[in-house]
XYZ file of C-alpha atoms in Angstrom:
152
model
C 0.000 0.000 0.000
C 2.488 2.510 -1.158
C 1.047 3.925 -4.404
C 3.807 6.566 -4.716
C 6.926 4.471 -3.172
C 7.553 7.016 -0.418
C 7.869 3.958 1.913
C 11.929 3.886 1.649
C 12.187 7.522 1.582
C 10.049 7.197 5.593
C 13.128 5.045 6.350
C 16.272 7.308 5.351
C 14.076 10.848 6.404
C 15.609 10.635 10.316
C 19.059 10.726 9.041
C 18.730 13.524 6.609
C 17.095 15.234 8.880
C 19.800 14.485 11.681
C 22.942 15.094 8.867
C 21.017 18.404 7.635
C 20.523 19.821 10.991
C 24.391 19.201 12.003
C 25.452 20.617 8.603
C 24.106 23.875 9.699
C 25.797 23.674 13.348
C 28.647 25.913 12.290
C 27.020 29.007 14.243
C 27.848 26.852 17.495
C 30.997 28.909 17.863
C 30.100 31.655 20.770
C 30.732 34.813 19.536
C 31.170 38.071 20.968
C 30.590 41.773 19.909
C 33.625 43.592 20.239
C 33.944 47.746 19.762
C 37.058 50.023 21.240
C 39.291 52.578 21.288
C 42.682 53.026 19.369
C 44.707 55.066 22.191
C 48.014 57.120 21.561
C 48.739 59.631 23.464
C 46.477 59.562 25.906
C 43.226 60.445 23.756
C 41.586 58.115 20.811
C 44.104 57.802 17.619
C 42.432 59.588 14.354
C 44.412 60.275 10.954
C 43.685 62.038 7.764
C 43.300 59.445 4.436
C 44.312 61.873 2.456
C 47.246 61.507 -0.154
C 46.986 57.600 -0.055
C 46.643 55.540 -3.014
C 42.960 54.604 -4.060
C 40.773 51.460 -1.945
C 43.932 52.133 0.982
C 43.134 53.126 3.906
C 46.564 53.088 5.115
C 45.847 51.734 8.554
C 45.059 48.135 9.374
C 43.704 46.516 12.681
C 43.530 43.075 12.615
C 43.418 40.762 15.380
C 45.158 37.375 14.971
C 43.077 34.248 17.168
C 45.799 32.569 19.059
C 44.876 28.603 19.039
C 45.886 26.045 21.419
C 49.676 24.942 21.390
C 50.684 28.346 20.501
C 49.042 28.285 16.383
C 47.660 30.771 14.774
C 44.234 30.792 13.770
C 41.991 33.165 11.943
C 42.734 36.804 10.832
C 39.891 39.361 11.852
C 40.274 42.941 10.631
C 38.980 45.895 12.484
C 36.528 48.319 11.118
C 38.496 51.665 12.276
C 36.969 55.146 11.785
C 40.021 57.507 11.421
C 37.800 60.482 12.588
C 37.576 59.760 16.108
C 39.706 56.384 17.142
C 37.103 53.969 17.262
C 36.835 50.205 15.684
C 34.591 46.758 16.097
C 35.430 43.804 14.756
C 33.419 40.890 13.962
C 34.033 37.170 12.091
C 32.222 37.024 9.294
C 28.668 36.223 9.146
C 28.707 36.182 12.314
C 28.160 39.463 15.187
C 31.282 39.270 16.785
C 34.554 37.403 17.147
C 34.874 33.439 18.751
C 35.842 33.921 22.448
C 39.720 33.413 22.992
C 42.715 34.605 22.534
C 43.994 37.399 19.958
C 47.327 39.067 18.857
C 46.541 42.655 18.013
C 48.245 43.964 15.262
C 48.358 47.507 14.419
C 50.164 49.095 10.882
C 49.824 52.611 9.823
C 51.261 53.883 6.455
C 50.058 53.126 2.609
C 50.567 49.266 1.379
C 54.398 48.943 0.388
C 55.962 51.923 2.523
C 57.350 51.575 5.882
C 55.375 51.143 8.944
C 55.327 54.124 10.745
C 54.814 52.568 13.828
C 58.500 50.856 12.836
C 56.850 47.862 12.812
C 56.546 47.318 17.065
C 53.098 46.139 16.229
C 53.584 43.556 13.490
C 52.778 40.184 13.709
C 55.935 38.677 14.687
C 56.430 41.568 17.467
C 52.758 43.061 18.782
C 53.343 43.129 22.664
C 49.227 43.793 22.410
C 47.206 40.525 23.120
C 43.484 40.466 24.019
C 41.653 38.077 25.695
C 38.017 38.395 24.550
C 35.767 36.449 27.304
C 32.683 34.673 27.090
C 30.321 37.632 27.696
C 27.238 40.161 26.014
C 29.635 42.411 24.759
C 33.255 43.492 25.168
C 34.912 47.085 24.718
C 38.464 47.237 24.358
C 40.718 49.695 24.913
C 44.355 49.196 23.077
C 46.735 52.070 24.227
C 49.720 51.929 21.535
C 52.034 54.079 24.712
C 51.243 51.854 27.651
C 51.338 48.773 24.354
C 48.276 47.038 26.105
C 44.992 45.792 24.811
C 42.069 45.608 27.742
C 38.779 44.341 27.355
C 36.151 45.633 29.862
């Protein structure tokens, strides 16, 4: 009494349904909204754009996840707003970063030139490292004097 033969499609509809459902677990990774403040100086670091070379900003955030045993994992760059020293950064597709462990790297100057932060802040020598916890929502404040990255 199976007109249409839907009978062996009954059987294997569990799994797909199981295998379709853990497909779309990739979201399981707890993420968290990060926004901050670029210090030098004492007050929030802004720049002019001007003079650079067209689609360069020439300034680049980026935070670098630290994995277990000391690997490096994904690259996240900041959305920074020269006018007034502020950033967030988020994975994407997703409305923050994964909770854990970050170099912070900071480079100022157009693609090709010298850093004019003499590279301190590069990836092989950022003393900045963030720790973003498992929380709501995390501001950070990274002074480039005091070369310290806090989340609060």
């Amino acid at each position: 009494n199976d007109p249409k033969g839907l009978l062996p499609m009954r059987r294997y509809l569990p799994g797909i349904l199981v295998f379709a459902i853990g497909c779309g677990s990739a979201s399981s990774v707890k993420t968290v909204p990060v926004s901050g403040t670029l210090l030098k100086d004492g007050k929030p670091f802004t720049y002019s754009a001007q003079n650079l070379p067209p689609g360069d900003s020439g300034f680049r955030l980026e935070f670098l996840k630290q994995e277990e045993g000391g690997k490096e994992g994904e690259l996240f760059a900041a959305d920074f707003k020269p006018a007034d020293g502020t950033f967030t950064v988020k994975a994407p597709d997703r409305n923050g970063l994964p909770v854990g462990k970050y170099k912070v790297i900071v480079e100022k100057g157009a693609r090709g030139l010298p850093d004019e932060f003499k590279n301190s802040f590069s990836k092989s020598k950022t003393p900045l490292i963030l720790a973003v916890p498992d929380a709501t929502g995390v501001k950070v404040e990274i002074d480039l004097d005091k070369k310290s990255a806090t989340a609060k």
